[in-house]
Coordinates of C-alpha atoms in Angstrom, one line a residue:
M1251 CA 26.9 -3.1 7.0
T1252 CA 28.3 -6.0 9.1
E1253 CA 27.3 -9.5 7.9
I1254 CA 26.4 -12.3 10.2
E1255 CA 27.5 -15.9 9.5
I1256 CA 24.4 -18.0 8.9
G1257 CA 26.6 -21.1 8.4
R1258 CA 29.9 -21.8 6.8
G1259 CA 28.5 -21.4 3.3
K1260 CA 26.1 -18.4 3.8
R1261 CA 26.3 -15.0 5.3
G1262 CA 23.5 -12.4 5.7
R1263 CA 22.9 -9.0 7.3
R1264 CA 20.6 -8.3 10.3
A1265 CA 17.4 -6.6 9.4
Y1266 CA 14.8 -5.1 11.7
S1267 CA 11.0 -5.1 11.8
F1268 CA 8.9 -2.2 13.2
D1269 CA 8.5 -4.2 16.4
D1270 CA 12.3 -4.2 16.8
I1271 CA 12.7 -0.5 16.9
A1272 CA 11.4 2.5 19.0
I1273 CA 11.2 6.2 18.4
V1274 CA 13.4 8.4 20.7
P1275 CA 12.0 11.7 22.0
S1276 CA 14.0 14.8 21.2
R1277 CA 14.8 17.9 23.3
R1278 CA 11.5 19.6 22.6
T1279 CA 7.8 18.8 22.5
R1280 CA 4.9 20.4 20.6
D1281 CA 1.1 20.8 20.9
P1282 CA -0.6 18.2 18.8
E1283 CA -2.8 21.0 17.3
E1284 CA 0.4 22.5 15.7
V1285 CA 1.2 19.3 13.9
S1286 CA 0.5 18.9 10.1
T1287 CA 0.1 15.4 8.7
T1288 CA -0.3 16.6 5.1
W1289 CA 1.7 15.1 2.3
Q1290 CA 1.7 15.6 -1.5
I1291 CA 2.5 13.4 -4.5
D1292 CA 2.7 15.2 -7.8
A1293 CA -0.1 17.7 -7.9
Y1294 CA -2.3 15.9 -5.4
Q1295 CA -2.2 16.9 -1.7
F1296 CA -3.7 14.9 1.1
Q1297 CA -4.5 15.7 4.7
M1298 CA -3.0 12.5 6.1
P1299 CA -0.3 10.1 4.9
V1300 CA -2.7 7.2 4.5
V1301 CA -3.3 5.3 1.3
A1302 CA -5.8 2.4 1.3
A1303 CA -4.6 -0.9 -0.1
P1304 CA -6.3 -2.0 -3.3
M1305 CA -8.1 -5.0 -1.7
D1306 CA -11.7 -6.0 -2.1
S1307 CA -12.1 -6.4 1.7
V1308 CA -10.9 -2.8 2.2
M1309 CA -11.9 -0.7 -0.8
S1310 CA -15.2 -0.4 -2.8
P1311 CA -16.0 2.7 -4.8
A1312 CA -18.0 4.0 -1.7
T1313 CA -15.2 3.5 0.8
A1314 CA -12.7 5.0 -1.7
I1315 CA -14.9 8.1 -1.8
A1316 CA -15.3 8.1 2.0
L1317 CA -11.5 8.0 2.6
G1318 CA -10.9 10.7 0.0
Q1319 CA -13.5 13.0 1.6
R1320 CA -11.6 12.6 4.9
G1321 CA -8.2 13.5 3.3
G1322 CA -6.7 10.2 2.4
L1323 CA -6.3 8.3 -0.8
G1324 CA -8.4 5.2 -1.6
V1325 CA -7.0 2.9 -4.3
L1326 CA -9.5 0.6 -6.0
N1327 CA -8.5 -2.9 -7.0
L1328 CA -9.2 -2.9 -10.8
E1329 CA -8.9 -6.7 -10.9
G1330 CA -11.3 -7.3 -8.1
L1331 CA -15.0 -8.2 -7.8
W1332 CA -16.1 -4.7 -8.5
T1333 CA -14.7 -4.9 -12.1
R1334 CA -15.9 -8.5 -12.7
Y1335 CA -19.6 -8.3 -11.5
D1336 CA -22.3 -5.7 -11.9
D1337 CA -23.2 -6.1 -8.2
P1338 CA -20.5 -7.9 -6.2
R1339 CA -22.1 -7.3 -2.8
P1340 CA -23.9 -10.7 -2.6
L1341 CA -20.6 -12.4 -3.5
L1342 CA -18.7 -10.4 -0.8
G1343 CA -21.3 -11.7 1.7
E1344 CA -20.7 -15.2 0.4
I1345 CA -17.0 -14.9 1.0
V1346 CA -17.5 -13.7 4.5
A1347 CA -19.8 -16.7 5.3
L1348 CA -17.4 -19.4 3.8
D1349 CA -15.8 -21.9 6.2
A1350 CA -12.0 -21.9 6.4
V1351 CA -11.7 -25.2 4.5
S1352 CA -13.5 -24.1 1.4
A1353 CA -12.7 -20.4 1.4
T1354 CA -9.7 -20.4 -0.9
R1355 CA -11.2 -22.7 -3.5
R1356 CA -14.5 -20.8 -3.7
M1357 CA -12.6 -17.5 -4.0
Q1358 CA -10.6 -18.9 -6.9
E1359 CA -13.9 -19.7 -8.6
L1360 CA -15.4 -16.2 -8.0
Y1361 CA -12.3 -14.4 -9.2
A1362 CA -12.2 -16.5 -12.4
E1363 CA -14.9 -14.3 -13.9
P1364 CA -13.4 -12.1 -16.6
I1365 CA -12.6 -8.5 -15.9
K1366 CA -15.0 -6.2 -17.8
P1367 CA -13.5 -3.0 -19.1
D1368 CA -16.8 -1.1 -19.0
L1369 CA -17.0 -1.8 -15.2
I1370 CA -13.5 -0.3 -14.7
T1371 CA -14.8 2.8 -16.5
A1372 CA -18.0 2.9 -14.4
R1373 CA -16.3 2.4 -11.0
L1374 CA -13.7 5.0 -11.6
A1375 CA -16.3 7.4 -12.9
E1376 CA -18.3 6.9 -9.7
I1377 CA -15.3 8.0 -7.6
R1378 CA -14.5 10.9 -9.9
D1379 CA -18.1 12.2 -9.7
A1380 CA -17.7 12.4 -5.9
G1381 CA -14.9 15.0 -6.4
V1382 CA -12.1 13.1 -4.8
T1383 CA -8.7 11.9 -6.2
V1384 CA -9.2 8.8 -8.4
A1385 CA -6.7 6.0 -8.0
G1386 CA -6.8 2.5 -9.3
A1387 CA -4.4 -0.5 -9.2
L1388 CA -3.4 -3.2 -11.6
S1389 CA -0.9 -6.0 -11.3
P1390 CA 2.1 -5.9 -13.7
S1391 CA 0.7 -8.8 -15.7
R1392 CA -2.6 -7.0 -16.3
T1393 CA -1.2 -3.5 -16.9
K1394 CA -0.4 -4.0 -20.6
Q1395 CA -3.9 -5.3 -21.3
L1396 CA -6.0 -2.8 -19.4
W1397 CA -4.0 0.4 -19.0
K1398 CA -5.7 2.3 -21.8
T1399 CA -9.1 1.6 -20.3
V1400 CA -7.9 3.0 -16.9
I1401 CA -6.4 6.1 -18.4
D1402 CA -9.4 6.8 -20.6
A1403 CA -11.6 6.5 -17.5
G1404 CA -9.8 9.5 -16.0
V1405 CA -7.6 8.0 -13.3
D1406 CA -5.6 10.6 -11.4
I1407 CA -3.0 8.2 -9.9
F1408 CA -2.1 4.9 -11.5
V1409 CA -0.8 2.2 -9.1
I1410 CA 1.0 -0.9 -10.4
R1411 CA 1.1 -3.3 -7.4
G1412 CA 2.4 -6.8 -7.0
T1413 CA 4.1 -9.1 -4.5
T1414 CA 7.4 -8.1 -6.1
V1415 CA 7.7 -5.5 -8.9
S1416 CA 11.1 -5.0 -10.6
A1417 CA 12.3 -2.7 -13.4
E1418 CA 14.0 -5.7 -15.0
H1419 CA 11.6 -8.6 -15.4
V1420 CA 13.1 -11.4 -17.6
S1421 CA 10.9 -13.8 -19.4
H1422 CA 11.4 -16.1 -22.4
Q1423 CA 7.7 -16.7 -22.9
T1424 CA 6.0 -13.3 -22.8
E1425 CA 7.2 -9.7 -23.5
P1426 CA 7.5 -8.1 -20.1
L1427 CA 6.1 -4.7 -19.3
N1428 CA 8.7 -2.0 -20.0
L1429 CA 8.1 0.3 -17.0
T1430 CA 10.4 3.1 -18.2
Q1431 CA 8.6 3.4 -21.6
F1432 CA 5.2 2.8 -20.0
I1433 CA 5.6 5.5 -17.4
Y1434 CA 7.2 8.0 -19.8
E1435 CA 4.2 7.8 -22.1
L1436 CA 1.6 8.4 -19.4
D1437 CA 0.4 11.8 -18.3
V1438 CA -0.5 10.7 -14.8
P1439 CA 1.8 9.9 -11.8
V1440 CA 2.5 6.2 -11.3
I1441 CA 3.2 4.4 -8.0
V1442 CA 4.9 1.0 -8.4
G1443 CA 5.9 -1.8 -6.0
G1444 CA 6.5 -3.7 -4.0
C1445 CA 10.2 -3.8 -3.5
A1446 CA 12.3 -4.1 -0.4
T1447 CA 15.9 -3.4 -1.2
Y1448 CA 18.0 -0.3 -2.0
K1449 CA 19.0 -1.5 -5.5
A1450 CA 15.5 -2.7 -6.6
A1451 CA 14.1 0.6 -5.4
L1452 CA 16.7 2.7 -7.2
Y1453 CA 15.9 0.9 -10.5
L1454 CA 12.2 1.5 -10.0
M1455 CA 12.8 5.2 -9.3
R1456 CA 14.8 5.5 -12.5
T1457 CA 11.7 4.3 -14.5
G1458 CA 10.1 7.7 -13.7
A1459 CA 7.8 6.5 -11.0
A1460 CA 6.3 9.1 -8.7
G1461 CA 6.2 6.8 -5.8
V1462 CA 7.5 3.4 -4.7
L1463 CA 5.7 0.9 -2.5
V1464 CA 8.0 -0.8 0.0
G1465 CA 7.2 -4.3 1.3
F1466 CA 6.0 -7.8 0.3
G1467 CA 5.0 -10.8 2.3
G1468 CA 4.3 -8.9 5.5
G1469 CA 0.5 -8.1 5.4
A1470 CA -2.0 -9.6 7.8
A1471 CA -3.6 -11.7 5.0
H1472 CA -0.4 -12.7 3.2
T1473 CA 1.3 -16.0 3.5
T1474 CA 4.1 -15.2 1.0
R1475 CA 6.7 -15.8 3.7
S1476 CA 5.5 -19.3 4.5
V1477 CA 4.7 -20.2 0.8
L1478 CA 7.7 -18.7 -1.0
G1479 CA 10.1 -17.9 1.9
V1480 CA 10.2 -14.3 0.7
A1481 CA 10.1 -11.5 3.3
V1482 CA 12.1 -8.5 4.4
P1483 CA 11.6 -6.9 7.8
M1484 CA 9.9 -3.6 7.2
A1485 CA 12.0 -1.1 9.3
S1486 CA 15.1 -2.1 7.4
A1487 CA 13.3 -2.2 4.0
V1488 CA 11.9 1.3 4.4
A1489 CA 15.2 2.7 5.6
D1490 CA 17.0 1.1 2.6
V1491 CA 14.5 2.5 0.1
A1492 CA 14.7 5.9 1.7
A1493 CA 18.4 5.8 1.2
A1494 CA 17.8 5.0 -2.5
R1495 CA 15.5 8.0 -2.7
A1496 CA 18.2 10.3 -1.3
D1497 CA 20.8 9.0 -3.7
Y1498 CA 18.3 9.2 -6.7
L1499 CA 17.5 12.8 -5.6
D1500 CA 21.2 13.7 -6.2
E1501 CA 21.5 11.5 -9.3
S1502 CA 18.5 13.0 -11.0
G1503 CA 19.2 16.6 -10.1
G1504 CA 16.4 17.1 -7.6
R1505 CA 13.6 14.6 -8.5
Y1506 CA 11.9 13.4 -5.4
V1507 CA 10.3 10.0 -5.4
H1508 CA 7.8 9.2 -2.6
V1509 CA 8.3 6.2 -0.4
I1510 CA 5.1 4.4 0.7
A1511 CA 5.4 1.6 3.4
D1512 CA 3.1 -1.3 2.3
G1513 CA 3.1 -4.1 4.7
S1514 CA 3.3 -4.8 8.5
V1515 CA 1.6 -1.5 9.2
G1516 CA -1.2 -2.7 11.5
R1517 CA -1.3 -0.2 14.3
S1518 CA -0.8 3.5 14.8
G1519 CA 2.7 3.0 16.3
D1520 CA 3.7 1.2 13.1
I1521 CA 2.7 4.3 11.1
A1522 CA 4.9 6.5 13.2
K1523 CA 7.8 4.1 12.9
A1524 CA 7.4 3.8 9.2
I1525 CA 7.7 7.5 8.7
A1526 CA 10.5 7.7 11.2
C1527 CA 12.4 5.2 9.0
G1528 CA 11.9 7.4 6.0
A1529 CA 8.4 6.7 4.5
D1530 CA 6.3 9.6 3.2
A1531 CA 3.1 7.7 3.6
V1532 CA 1.7 4.2 4.5
M1533 CA -0.6 1.9 2.6
L1534 CA -3.1 0.3 5.0
G1535 CA -5.1 -2.9 4.6
S1536 CA -6.2 -4.7 7.8
P1537 CA -6.6 -1.5 9.9
L1538 CA -9.2 -0.1 7.4
A1539 CA -10.7 -3.6 7.0
R1540 CA -11.9 -3.3 10.6
A1541 CA -14.2 -0.3 9.7
E1542 CA -18.0 -0.8 9.7
E1543 CA -18.1 0.5 6.1
A1544 CA -15.4 -2.0 4.8
P1545 CA -16.7 -4.3 2.1
G1546 CA -15.1 -7.3 3.9
R1547 CA -17.5 -7.0 6.9
G1548 CA -14.8 -7.9 9.4
F1549 CA -12.9 -10.2 7.1
H1550 CA -9.7 -9.4 5.1
W1551 CA -8.0 -10.9 2.1
G1552 CA -5.7 -9.8 -0.7
M1553 CA -5.1 -10.5 -4.4
E1554 CA -2.8 -13.3 -3.6
A1555 CA -5.4 -15.2 -1.6
H1556 CA -7.3 -16.3 -4.8
H1557 CA -4.4 -16.9 -7.1
G1558 CA -5.4 -19.7 -9.5
E1559 CA -2.1 -21.7 -9.2
L1560 CA -0.3 -20.7 -6.0
P1561 CA -2.4 -18.9 -3.4
R1562 CA -0.2 -16.9 -1.1
G1563 CA -2.8 -15.3 1.2
A1564 CA -5.7 -16.2 3.4
R1565 CA -9.1 -14.9 4.3
V1566 CA -8.6 -13.8 7.9
E1567 CA -11.1 -12.5 10.4
V1568 CA -10.0 -9.1 11.7
G1569 CA -13.3 -8.0 13.3
T1570 CA -15.2 -4.7 13.2
I1571 CA -14.2 -2.2 15.8
G1572 CA -15.8 1.1 14.7
T1573 CA -16.5 3.5 11.8
L1574 CA -14.0 4.7 9.3
E1575 CA -14.1 8.1 11.0
E1576 CA -13.3 6.6 14.4
I1577 CA -10.5 4.4 13.1
L1578 CA -8.8 7.4 11.5
F1579 CA -9.6 10.2 13.8
G1580 CA -11.2 8.7 17.0
P1581 CA -12.4 8.9 19.6
S1582 CA -10.7 5.6 20.4
R1583 CA -12.3 3.0 22.7
I1584 CA -9.4 0.6 22.4
S1585 CA -5.8 1.1 23.7
D1586 CA -4.1 -1.2 21.3
G1587 CA -3.4 1.3 18.5
T1588 CA -6.1 0.2 16.1
M1589 CA -8.3 3.4 16.4
N1590 CA -7.6 7.1 16.0
L1591 CA -4.6 6.3 13.7
V1592 CA -4.1 9.9 12.6
G1593 CA -4.5 11.3 16.1
A1594 CA -1.8 8.9 17.4
L1595 CA 0.5 10.0 14.6
R1596 CA -0.1 13.6 15.6
R1597 CA 0.7 12.8 19.2
A1598 CA 3.9 10.9 18.3
M1599 CA 5.1 13.8 16.2
A1600 CA 4.2 16.4 18.9
T1601 CA 5.8 14.3 21.7
T1602 CA 9.1 14.3 19.8
G1603 CA 8.9 17.9 18.7
Y1604 CA 8.1 17.7 15.0
T1605 CA 5.3 19.5 13.1
E1606 CA 5.8 18.2 9.5
V1607 CA 6.0 14.6 8.1
K1608 CA 9.2 15.2 6.2
E1609 CA 10.8 16.6 9.4
F1610 CA 9.7 13.5 11.4
Q1611 CA 11.7 11.3 9.0
R1612 CA 14.8 12.6 10.7
I1613 CA 13.8 11.4 14.2
E1614 CA 16.2 9.2 16.1
V1615 CA 15.3 5.5 16.5
V1616 CA 16.8 2.7 18.6
V1617 CA 16.8 -1.0 18.4
Q1618 CA 15.0 -2.5 21.3

């Protein structure tokens, strides 16, 4: 790929965000009713390629169940308020009511409460009892400490999610998590991320991960770009990781690793563009935080927002626009792509002549 001269001493390549690209119609169209949005990871099949981000403003046990019953995958944050307090609902209400000046500091205090393993077990059991796929997320730093509790609780899909997750973490102070050994010893599929480059993704795929999360620093509540200067435009990131998936498929003799776009997916058009760039599914935060059922009650924040030393997120007001059902399947009362997300994806696939998600990954895109 052609590099651009940033200055005499630095060169870089041009990368593209979802806003920079558009999907090109093909020679045929389809009826939306003929389109299938199903996808499958390991033994688990879902009716829509939507994974809910493990954020306290988005997922509670109740909303994880509600999403699962509608054909998606809800991932519970196992380091959140639901595993620190017996009843976090009053605290969620307090966070919503905080003024902007004191929000970060107060959230740091609330999240300083120790994680209670018995609450991890209870929350995951609640989801399992509802008969939906059980998924929980830990950061890499907490995985070594709590993984056995999570597995014993009967999780179906284990998510290891951080701002940046690599297969080669170097530390002279603590023994890093050996992802290859860890994943090999588990009997459940593991999704890991985020990453944003071909090489980093290829190394994560070689650990045995069933899925790779693509993205960091691009979410509505993240300030990683302004705090750390770290960000990669998502269209290029997803396309690079999809290329790694194809090469690893050949390298491994046919092992397919799912690519999940995690970041800068705020509207239905972004979902379609993410899949067009090669994603198998998308992880959504702010779009689902706008649901009436969302624990954040119209506010949204991520794990980085309450970091004890270097917060890289904010509590942002996203508003409430409708029920979870309406946001996913309509009917929509808004024309900005924030409602009827799955219906819009169906329409995009039908308009361009595709009936399957994997086929839609081959659609032509252009730079605007």
